[in-house]
Amino acid sequence: MNRTLYALCGADKSRPFSPHVWKTMLSLAHKGLDYDTRAVGFTQIPTIENGATTLVPVLRDGDLLVRDSF
Ligand SMILES: N[C@@H](CCC(=O)N[C@@H](CS)C(=O)NCC(=O)O)C(=O)O
């Protein structure tokens, strides 16, 4: 697996609650692309990928870092 999607979660790490992350999940499912989900809380977002973003979703796809759901 070389794709990692950072998804906003609360106490329950199995339930991402960001609609922007959902858009990315739906797009990946539509394309039939596998990925791992990495749950992050609000305060962890600035630490993702060495501070690459202040918002999620962020998708690490091999060497490529994709920000913004659109
Ligand atoms: N235009 C962005 C918006 C992303 C966005 O607003 N993400 C929110 C979660 S729904 C976020 O990361 N908020 C973090 C914060 O406000 O600290 C996209 O479509 O991906």
PDB file of N, CA and C and ligand atoms in Angstrom, residues 8 17-21 23-24 42-43 45-46 53-58 67-70, ligand 1:
ATOM      1  N   LEU A   8      -9.697  13.284   9.579  1.00  0.00           N
ATOM      2  CA  LEU A   8     -10.018  13.912  10.859  1.00  0.00           C
ATOM      3  C   LEU A   8     -10.963  13.024  11.677  1.00  0.00           C
ATOM      4  N   PHE A  17     -14.915  12.174  10.491  1.00  0.00           N
ATOM      5  CA  PHE A  17     -16.148  12.976  10.447  1.00  0.00           C
ATOM      6  C   PHE A  17     -16.078  14.197   9.542  1.00  0.00           C
ATOM      7  N   SER A  18     -14.982  14.362   8.828  1.00  0.00           N
ATOM      8  CA  SER A  18     -14.872  15.514   7.935  1.00  0.00           C
ATOM      9  C   SER A  18     -15.519  15.229   6.578  1.00  0.00           C
ATOM     10  N   PRO A  19     -16.496  16.050   6.181  1.00  0.00           N
ATOM     11  CA  PRO A  19     -17.108  15.845   4.854  1.00  0.00           C
ATOM     12  C   PRO A  19     -16.112  16.033   3.711  1.00  0.00           C
ATOM     13  N   HIS A  20     -15.082  16.849   3.928  1.00  0.00           N
ATOM     14  CA  HIS A  20     -14.064  17.005   2.882  1.00  0.00           C
ATOM     15  C   HIS A  20     -13.247  15.714   2.729  1.00  0.00           C
ATOM     16  N   VAL A  21     -12.994  15.058   3.840  1.00  0.00           N
ATOM     17  CA  VAL A  21     -12.313  13.759   3.781  1.00  0.00           C
ATOM     18  C   VAL A  21     -13.226  12.724   3.117  1.00  0.00           C
ATOM     19  N   LYS A  23     -15.324  13.227   0.783  1.00  0.00           N
ATOM     20  CA  LYS A  23     -15.256  13.442  -0.680  1.00  0.00           C
ATOM     21  C   LYS A  23     -14.061  12.691  -1.272  1.00  0.00           C
ATOM     22  N   THR A  24     -12.931  12.776  -0.570  1.00  0.00           N
ATOM     23  CA  THR A  24     -11.732  12.093  -1.053  1.00  0.00           C
ATOM     24  C   THR A  24     -11.908  10.578  -0.993  1.00  0.00           C
ATOM     25  N   PHE A  42      -7.758  17.318  15.548  1.00  0.00           N
ATOM     26  CA  PHE A  42      -7.537  18.699  15.108  1.00  0.00           C
ATOM     27  C   PHE A  42      -6.123  19.198  15.435  1.00  0.00           C
ATOM     28  N   THR A  43      -5.665  18.921  16.658  1.00  0.00           N
ATOM     29  CA  THR A  43      -4.374  19.477  17.071  1.00  0.00           C
ATOM     30  C   THR A  43      -3.180  18.775  16.413  1.00  0.00           C
ATOM     31  N   ILE A  45      -3.120  18.017  13.122  1.00  0.00           N
ATOM     32  CA  ILE A  45      -3.043  18.354  11.693  1.00  0.00           C
ATOM     33  C   ILE A  45      -1.752  19.101  11.330  1.00  0.00           C
ATOM     34  N   PRO A  46      -1.322  20.089  12.130  1.00  0.00           N
ATOM     35  CA  PRO A  46      -0.085  20.811  11.758  1.00  0.00           C
ATOM     36  C   PRO A  46       1.184  19.948  11.771  1.00  0.00           C
ATOM     37  N   THR A  53       0.551  21.038   5.974  1.00  0.00           N
ATOM     38  CA  THR A  53      -0.815  21.533   5.833  1.00  0.00           C
ATOM     39  C   THR A  53      -1.407  21.953   7.171  1.00  0.00           C
ATOM     40  N   THR A  54      -2.448  22.772   7.096  1.00  0.00           N
ATOM     41  CA  THR A  54      -3.233  23.084   8.291  1.00  0.00           C
ATOM     42  C   THR A  54      -4.639  22.505   8.175  1.00  0.00           C
ATOM     43  N   LEU A  55      -4.916  21.863   7.022  1.00  0.00           N
ATOM     44  CA  LEU A  55      -6.236  21.290   6.773  1.00  0.00           C
ATOM     45  C   LEU A  55      -6.107  19.855   6.271  1.00  0.00           C
ATOM     46  N   VAL A  56      -7.137  19.067   6.527  1.00  0.00           N
ATOM     47  CA  VAL A  56      -7.254  17.747   5.910  1.00  0.00           C
ATOM     48  C   VAL A  56      -8.488  17.766   5.014  1.00  0.00           C
ATOM     49  N   PRO A  57      -8.601  16.965   4.014  1.00  0.00           N
ATOM     50  CA  PRO A  57      -7.747  15.809   3.748  1.00  0.00           C
ATOM     51  C   PRO A  57      -6.380  16.154   3.160  1.00  0.00           C
ATOM     52  N   VAL A  58      -5.451  15.251   3.432  1.00  0.00           N
ATOM     53  CA  VAL A  58      -4.165  15.206   2.752  1.00  0.00           C
ATOM     54  C   VAL A  58      -3.941  13.755   2.350  1.00  0.00           C
ATOM     55  N   ARG A  67      -3.020  17.870  -1.504  1.00  0.00           N
ATOM     56  CA  ARG A  67      -3.812  18.601  -0.520  1.00  0.00           C
ATOM     57  C   ARG A  67      -5.098  19.088  -1.160  1.00  0.00           C
ATOM     58  N   ASP A  68      -6.125  19.235  -0.349  1.00  0.00           N
ATOM     59  CA  ASP A  68      -7.448  19.724  -0.761  1.00  0.00           C
ATOM     60  C   ASP A  68      -8.241  18.615  -1.454  1.00  0.00           C
ATOM     61  N   SER A  69      -9.475  18.463  -1.033  1.00  0.00           N
ATOM     62  CA  SER A  69     -10.295  17.354  -1.545  1.00  0.00           C
ATOM     63  C   SER A  69     -10.583  17.484  -3.024  1.00  0.00           C
ATOM     64  N   PHE A  70     -10.699  18.719  -3.525  1.00  0.00           N
ATOM     65  CA  PHE A  70     -11.020  18.862  -4.939  1.00  0.00           C
ATOM     66  C   PHE A  70      -9.852  18.500  -5.838  1.00  0.00           C
TER      67      PHE A  70
HETATM   68  N1  LIG B   1     -10.927  23.304   0.748  1.00  0.00           N
HETATM   69  C1  LIG B   1     -10.529  22.235   1.642  1.00  0.00           C
HETATM   70  C2  LIG B   1     -11.206  22.408   2.983  1.00  0.00           C
HETATM   71  C3  LIG B   1     -10.698  21.377   3.989  1.00  0.00           C
HETATM   72  C4  LIG B   1     -11.180  21.670   5.401  1.00  0.00           C
HETATM   73  O1  LIG B   1     -11.793  22.718   5.686  1.00  0.00           O
HETATM   74  N2  LIG B   1     -10.872  20.738   6.306  1.00  0.00           N
HETATM   75  C5  LIG B   1     -11.237  20.910   7.717  1.00  0.00           C
HETATM   76  C6  LIG B   1     -11.975  19.676   8.222  1.00  0.00           C
HETATM   77  S1  LIG B   1     -13.577  19.528   7.507  1.00  0.00           S
HETATM   78  C7  LIG B   1      -9.999  21.029   8.554  1.00  0.00           C
HETATM   79  O2  LIG B   1      -9.003  20.393   8.266  1.00  0.00           O
HETATM   80  N3  LIG B   1     -10.025  21.852   9.610  1.00  0.00           N
HETATM   81  C8  LIG B   1      -8.905  21.932  10.502  1.00  0.00           C
HETATM   82  C9  LIG B   1      -8.958  23.139  11.375  1.00  0.00           C
HETATM   83  O3  LIG B   1      -9.857  23.968  11.192  1.00  0.00           O
HETATM   84  O4  LIG B   1      -8.086  23.244  12.257  1.00  0.00           O
HETATM   85  C10 LIG B   1     -10.860  20.899   1.006  1.00  0.00           C
HETATM   86  O5  LIG B   1     -11.849  20.818   0.247  1.00  0.00           O
HETATM   87  O6  LIG B   1     -10.128  19.926   1.208  1.00  0.00           O
END
